[in-house]
Coordinates of C-alpha atoms and ligand atoms in Angstrom, one line a residue:
M1 CA 0.0 0.0 0.0
K2 CA 1.2 3.5 -0.8
F3 CA -1.4 5.9 0.7
I4 CA -2.5 6.5 4.3
D5 CA -6.2 6.2 3.5
E6 CA -5.6 2.6 2.3
Y7 CA -4.7 1.8 5.9
R8 CA -8.1 3.2 6.9
D9 CA -10.3 1.5 4.3
P10 CA -13.5 0.4 6.1
E11 CA -14.0 -2.7 4.0
A12 CA -10.4 -3.9 4.5
V13 CA -10.8 -3.2 8.2
R14 CA -14.0 -5.3 8.4
R15 CA -12.3 -8.2 6.5
Y16 CA -9.4 -8.2 8.9
A17 CA -11.7 -8.1 11.9
D18 CA -13.6 -11.1 10.5
E19 CA -10.4 -12.9 9.9
I20 CA -9.3 -12.4 13.6
A21 CA -12.7 -13.8 14.6
R22 CA -12.2 -16.8 12.4
I23 CA -8.8 -17.8 14.0
T24 CA -9.8 -17.0 17.6
T25 CA -10.8 -20.1 19.5
R26 CA -10.0 -19.1 23.1
S27 CA -10.0 -16.0 25.3
W28 CA -7.0 -13.8 25.0
T29 CA -6.0 -10.5 26.8
I30 CA -3.7 -8.2 24.9
M31 CA -2.2 -4.8 25.8
E32 CA -1.4 -2.1 23.4
I33 CA 1.5 -0.2 24.9
C34 CA 1.2 3.2 23.2
G35 CA -1.4 5.9 23.8
G36 CA -1.5 6.7 20.1
Q37 CA -2.6 3.1 19.5
T38 CA -5.2 3.5 22.3
H39 CA -6.6 6.5 20.6
S40 CA -6.7 4.8 17.2
I41 CA -8.5 1.8 18.7
V42 CA -11.1 3.8 20.6
K43 CA -11.6 6.4 17.9
N44 CA -12.2 3.7 15.2
G45 CA -14.1 1.3 17.4
L46 CA -11.6 -1.4 16.6
D47 CA -12.1 -3.1 20.0
C48 CA -15.8 -3.3 19.4
M49 CA -15.2 -5.1 16.1
L50 CA -13.2 -7.9 17.7
P51 CA -14.7 -11.1 19.0
D52 CA -15.8 -11.1 22.6
K53 CA -13.0 -13.6 23.4
I54 CA -10.4 -10.8 22.8
T55 CA -9.9 -8.2 25.5
L56 CA -7.7 -5.2 24.8
L57 CA -6.1 -3.4 27.7
H58 CA -4.5 0.0 27.5
G59 CA -0.9 0.4 28.5
P60 CA 1.5 3.0 30.0
G61 CA 2.7 4.4 26.7
C62 CA 1.6 8.0 27.2
P63 CA 4.6 10.1 28.2
V64 CA 2.6 12.9 29.6
C65 CA 0.6 10.5 31.7
V66 CA 3.5 8.7 33.3
T67 CA 5.6 11.8 34.2
S68 CA 5.5 11.9 38.0
A69 CA 3.8 14.7 40.0
A70 CA 7.1 15.2 41.8
M71 CA 8.8 16.0 38.4
I72 CA 6.0 18.3 37.5
D73 CA 6.4 20.1 40.8
K74 CA 10.0 20.6 39.9
A75 CA 9.0 22.0 36.6
I76 CA 6.5 24.4 38.4
A77 CA 9.3 25.5 40.8
L78 CA 11.6 26.3 37.8
A79 CA 8.8 28.0 35.8
S80 CA 8.0 30.2 38.7
R81 CA 11.4 31.8 38.8
D82 CA 11.8 35.3 37.4
D83 CA 15.0 34.5 35.6
V84 CA 13.7 31.4 33.8
I85 CA 11.9 31.0 30.4
F86 CA 10.3 27.5 30.8
C87 CA 9.6 25.6 27.5
S88 CA 7.4 22.6 27.3
F89 CA 5.3 20.6 24.9
G90 CA 1.7 21.8 25.1
D91 CA 0.2 18.7 26.6
M92 CA 2.3 19.0 29.8
L93 CA 0.9 22.5 30.7
R94 CA -2.4 21.2 32.1
V95 CA -1.1 18.1 33.8
P96 CA -1.6 18.6 37.6
G97 CA 1.4 18.4 39.9
S98 CA 0.8 17.9 43.6
R99 CA -1.1 21.1 43.8
R100 CA -1.2 23.0 40.5
D101 CA -0.1 22.9 36.9
L102 CA 2.2 24.8 34.6
L103 CA -0.7 26.7 33.0
S104 CA -1.5 28.3 36.3
V105 CA 2.1 29.4 36.6
K106 CA 1.7 31.0 33.2
A107 CA -1.5 32.6 34.3
D108 CA 0.3 34.1 37.3
G109 CA 2.8 35.8 35.0
G110 CA 5.4 33.0 34.7
D111 CA 7.3 32.9 31.4
V112 CA 6.0 29.5 30.3
R113 CA 6.2 28.9 26.5
M114 CA 4.8 26.0 24.4
V115 CA 7.3 24.7 21.9
Y116 CA 7.0 21.9 19.3
S117 CA 10.6 20.8 19.4
P118 CA 13.5 20.9 21.9
I119 CA 15.6 22.8 19.4
D120 CA 13.0 25.6 19.5
A121 CA 13.9 26.0 23.2
V122 CA 17.6 26.1 22.3
H123 CA 16.9 28.9 19.8
I124 CA 15.0 30.8 22.5
A125 CA 18.1 30.5 24.7
E126 CA 20.3 31.9 21.9
K127 CA 18.0 34.9 21.6
N128 CA 17.7 35.5 25.3
L129 CA 21.2 35.4 26.7
D130 CA 20.2 37.3 29.8
R131 CA 17.6 34.7 30.8
R132 CA 17.9 31.0 31.7
V133 CA 16.0 28.7 29.4
V134 CA 14.7 25.3 30.6
F135 CA 13.2 22.7 28.4
F136 CA 11.0 20.0 30.0
A137 CA 12.3 16.8 28.3
I138 CA 9.6 14.2 28.6
G139 CA 8.8 11.1 26.5
F140 CA 9.8 7.6 25.6
E141 CA 12.6 6.5 23.3
T142 CA 10.8 8.3 20.5
T143 CA 11.6 11.8 21.8
A144 CA 15.0 11.0 23.3
P145 CA 17.1 11.4 20.1
A146 CA 15.7 14.9 19.4
N147 CA 16.2 15.9 23.1
A148 CA 19.8 14.5 23.0
A149 CA 20.4 16.4 19.8
A150 CA 19.3 19.6 21.4
V151 CA 21.7 19.2 24.3
Y152 CA 24.5 18.2 21.9
Y153 CA 23.8 21.3 19.8
A154 CA 23.8 23.5 22.8
R155 CA 27.2 22.2 23.9
Q156 CA 28.6 22.6 20.5
K157 CA 27.4 26.2 20.3
G158 CA 28.4 27.0 23.9
I159 CA 24.8 28.0 24.7
D160 CA 25.3 27.9 28.5
N161 CA 21.9 29.5 29.5
F162 CA 20.1 26.4 28.2
S163 CA 19.3 23.4 30.3
M164 CA 16.9 20.4 30.4
L165 CA 14.7 19.0 33.1
V166 CA 14.9 15.4 32.1
A167 CA 12.0 13.0 32.7
Q168 CA 12.7 10.5 29.9
V169 CA 11.3 7.0 30.3
L170 CA 12.0 3.6 28.6
V171 CA 9.4 1.0 27.5
P172 CA 11.0 -2.4 28.2
P173 CA 11.4 -2.0 32.0
A174 CA 7.7 -0.9 32.2
I175 CA 6.6 -4.0 30.3
E176 CA 8.5 -6.1 32.8
K177 CA 7.0 -4.2 35.7
I178 CA 3.5 -5.0 34.4
L179 CA 4.4 -8.7 33.6
N180 CA 5.9 -9.1 37.1
A181 CA 2.6 -8.1 38.9
P182 CA 1.2 -11.1 40.7
D183 CA -2.3 -10.5 39.2
C184 CA -1.0 -9.9 35.6
R185 CA -3.5 -11.4 33.1
L186 CA -1.8 -10.2 29.9
Q187 CA -1.1 -12.8 27.2
G188 CA 0.3 -10.6 24.4
F189 CA 1.6 -7.1 23.7
L190 CA 1.4 -4.7 20.8
A191 CA 4.7 -2.8 21.0
A192 CA 4.8 0.8 19.9
G193 CA 5.9 1.2 16.3
H194 CA 7.5 4.6 16.7
V195 CA 9.6 3.6 19.7
C196 CA 10.9 0.6 17.8
T197 CA 11.6 2.8 14.8
V198 CA 14.3 4.3 17.0
M199 CA 15.3 1.3 19.2
G200 CA 14.5 -1.6 16.9
Y201 CA 13.0 -4.7 18.6
A202 CA 15.9 -6.9 19.6
E203 CA 15.6 -5.7 23.2
Y204 CA 12.1 -7.2 23.3
E205 CA 13.2 -10.7 22.4
P206 CA 14.5 -11.7 25.9
I207 CA 11.2 -10.4 27.4
A208 CA 9.1 -12.5 25.0
E209 CA 11.3 -15.5 25.8
K210 CA 11.4 -15.0 29.6
Y211 CA 7.7 -14.5 30.0
R212 CA 6.5 -16.7 27.2
I213 CA 4.5 -13.9 25.7
P214 CA 4.1 -12.7 22.1
I215 CA 5.2 -9.1 21.3
V216 CA 4.2 -7.7 18.0
V217 CA 5.7 -4.3 16.9
T218 CA 2.6 -2.5 15.6
G219 CA 1.8 0.7 13.8
F220 CA -1.0 3.2 14.4
E221 CA -3.5 3.0 11.5
P222 CA -6.6 0.8 11.9
L223 CA -5.2 -1.9 9.5
D224 CA -1.9 -1.8 11.3
I225 CA -3.5 -2.4 14.6
L226 CA -5.8 -5.2 13.4
Q227 CA -2.9 -6.9 11.7
G228 CA -0.9 -6.6 14.9
I229 CA -3.7 -8.2 16.8
H230 CA -4.1 -10.9 14.2
M231 CA -0.4 -11.7 14.4
T232 CA -0.6 -11.8 18.2
V233 CA -3.7 -14.0 18.3
W234 CA -2.2 -16.3 15.7
Q235 CA 0.9 -16.8 17.9
L236 CA -1.2 -17.4 21.0
E237 CA -3.4 -19.9 19.2
Q238 CA -0.3 -21.7 17.9
G239 CA 1.3 -21.7 21.4
R240 CA 4.2 -19.5 20.2
A241 CA 5.8 -16.5 22.0
R242 CA 8.2 -14.4 20.0
V243 CA 8.7 -10.9 18.7
E244 CA 7.3 -10.2 15.3
N245 CA 7.2 -7.0 13.3
Q246 CA 3.9 -5.8 11.8
Y247 CA 5.3 -2.2 11.2
S248 CA 8.0 -3.3 8.8
R249 CA 7.6 -0.3 6.6
A250 CA 9.2 1.8 9.3
V251 CA 10.9 -0.6 11.8
K252 CA 14.1 -2.7 11.4
R253 CA 15.3 -5.1 14.0
A254 CA 18.4 -3.0 14.8
G255 CA 16.5 0.3 14.7
N256 CA 18.0 3.7 14.0
L257 CA 21.7 3.2 14.9
P258 CA 22.8 6.9 14.6
A259 CA 19.9 7.9 16.9
Q260 CA 20.8 5.3 19.4
K261 CA 24.5 6.4 19.3
L262 CA 23.5 10.0 20.0
M263 CA 21.2 8.9 22.9
A264 CA 24.0 6.8 24.4
D265 CA 26.4 9.7 24.1
V266 CA 24.2 12.2 25.9
F267 CA 22.0 10.0 28.3
E268 CA 22.6 7.3 30.8
T269 CA 20.1 4.9 32.3
V270 CA 18.6 5.7 35.7
D271 CA 15.8 4.5 38.0
R272 CA 12.7 6.5 37.3
E273 CA 9.4 7.2 39.2
W274 CA 6.3 6.7 37.0
R275 CA 3.1 8.5 37.9
G276 CA 0.7 6.2 39.6
I277 CA 3.0 3.2 39.1
G278 CA 5.9 3.9 41.3
L279 CA 9.7 3.5 40.9
I280 CA 10.8 1.3 38.0
P281 CA 14.5 0.4 38.1
K282 CA 16.5 1.4 35.0
S283 CA 13.4 2.8 33.4
G284 CA 14.6 6.4 32.8
L285 CA 17.3 8.4 31.0
A286 CA 19.3 11.2 32.6
L287 CA 22.1 13.4 31.2
R288 CA 25.6 12.0 31.6
P289 CA 28.1 13.8 33.8
A290 CA 29.7 15.3 30.6
Y291 CA 26.5 17.2 30.0
R292 CA 25.9 18.2 33.7
K293 CA 25.9 21.9 33.0
F294 CA 22.8 21.4 30.9
D295 CA 21.0 19.4 33.6
S296 CA 18.4 21.7 35.2
E297 CA 18.4 19.6 38.4
A298 CA 22.2 20.2 38.7
V299 CA 22.3 23.8 37.8
F300 CA 19.3 25.0 39.8
D301 CA 18.6 24.6 43.5
I302 CA 15.1 23.2 43.1
A303 CA 12.9 23.1 46.2
A304 CA 12.0 19.6 47.3
P305 CA 8.6 18.7 45.8
D306 CA 5.5 18.3 47.9
P307 CA 4.6 14.7 48.6
E308 CA 2.3 13.3 45.9
I309 CA -1.4 13.6 46.9
V310 CA -3.3 10.5 46.1
G311 CA -6.8 11.4 45.2
E312 CA -9.6 9.5 43.5
C313 CA -7.7 9.3 40.2
I314 CA -7.0 5.6 39.3
S315 CA -4.9 6.4 36.2
G316 CA -2.0 4.4 37.7
L317 CA -4.2 1.3 37.5
I318 CA -5.4 2.2 34.0
L319 CA -1.8 2.7 32.8
Q320 CA -1.0 -0.9 34.0
G321 CA -4.1 -2.4 32.3
R322 CA -5.8 -3.2 35.6
Q323 CA -8.8 -0.9 35.0
K324 CA -10.4 1.0 32.2
P325 CA -11.3 4.7 32.2
S326 CA -15.0 3.8 32.4
D327 CA -14.2 2.0 35.7
C328 CA -13.2 5.3 37.3
P329 CA -16.1 6.8 39.4
A330 CA -14.9 10.4 38.5
F331 CA -14.9 9.7 34.8
G332 CA -17.0 12.2 32.9
K333 CA -18.4 13.6 36.1
R334 CA -15.8 15.2 38.4
C335 CA -13.1 14.6 35.8
T336 CA -13.4 16.0 32.3
P337 CA -11.0 17.4 29.7
E338 CA -12.0 20.9 31.0
H339 CA -11.4 19.9 34.6
P340 CA -9.0 17.0 34.6
L341 CA -8.1 15.2 37.8
G342 CA -5.4 13.1 36.2
A343 CA -2.9 13.2 33.4
T344 CA -4.7 10.5 31.4
M345 CA -7.6 12.9 30.9
V346 CA -5.3 15.7 29.8
S347 CA -3.0 14.2 27.3
S348 CA -3.8 13.7 23.6
E349 CA -2.6 10.2 24.1
G350 CA -4.3 9.5 27.4
A351 CA -6.8 6.7 27.6
C352 CA -9.3 8.7 29.6
A353 CA -9.3 11.4 27.0
A354 CA -9.8 8.9 24.3
Y355 CA -12.8 7.3 26.1
Y356 CA -14.2 10.8 26.8
A357 CA -13.9 11.8 23.2
Y358 CA -15.2 8.7 21.5
R359 CA -17.3 6.7 23.9
Q360 CA -20.2 9.0 24.8
K361 CA -22.8 6.5 23.6
E362 CA -21.6 3.9 26.1
S363 CA -21.5 6.4 29.0
P364 CA -24.6 8.5 28.7
H365 CA -23.6 10.8 31.6
I366 CA -20.6 12.1 29.5
K367 CA -21.2 15.4 27.9
P368 CA -20.5 15.6 24.1
T369 CA -17.1 17.1 23.2
S370 CA -15.3 18.3 20.1
G371 CA -12.9 15.5 20.5
K372 CA -9.9 17.9 20.4
H373 CA -7.7 17.9 23.4
Ligands
SF4_401 S1 -11.2 9.7 34.6 FE1 -9.9 11.3 35.5 S2 -9.8 10.8 37.7 FE2 -10.5 8.9 36.6 S3 -8.6 7.8 36.1 FE3 -9.0 9.1 34.3 S4 -7.8 11.0 34.7 FE4 -8.0 9.9 36.7

């Protein structure tokens, strides 16, 4: 296929769903890792087209959703300083920290700017040499190369008023965290195609072997996802557990080697706190000592964050596939995109936002929305 609409062809989608039903003889529970996949599934009603025997659970692959409240509190502390221009992707601005969000800092006069790329923040630093510019570096392996490139560029150019607050996270340790839970009922994974475009998929092979679970690297269009589910179900029905690549038009087993080299030069692996999930060993990236002067946590004296307030938000359970958004008592009532209680209702990749946008008919108490968050 050459064109994107071919991956959305309703007839082809229906035929694939029928084929999945034909090969399914037992009950299977499968998790899609990525929030982009979750949105495609919910938006296109793909889960509703599958046989009742197949349950899809939504995973932790929404970077905004898993950034800890403590890290957002640090971002808020930095953004509140008079000498700082704080740059962030737009989704992060409305995610609550322990007590407030970045947008409220901006409303109070803080210089908080939305950028589309980390290099935009570096350019802001170049033009504002009397200010200190901080970029909030969040995301999975997908964003890490661009963030690494921005720091690398800043060092090459000697732009010393630029730094990063790094909250990067890694997918494979999160998969293992979910699989190690005593009540884990997952039997297959759809791995995130864009993450694997960077990292390849060799690092998933030991996981598939250790836990005897199929992992299929999958894209984001409706046909991609149904094909990924088909490949996963076929393995399960055959009693096989290996890594396969549905997204071969973008992903190679070794991934993008120059991007990996840049990441390895700039970042090192660290333990990382995930929002609602807790500490996951070796699941984060931080700047190496050679880049310490670009590390916001090293160059600023950031006040210790408030302890995380655990309210009624169950997004941590949703991100681990233990609950669905519609299981949350606050969903669509006390928690809406206009008044989010948790990150999964804010982010454009959050599962709660997807259910709110596309599942009104199943939850009649939910107000209609434009679907744009
Ligand atoms: S609906 Fe709101 S409160 Fe409930 S889990 Fe989702 S984000 Fe949290």
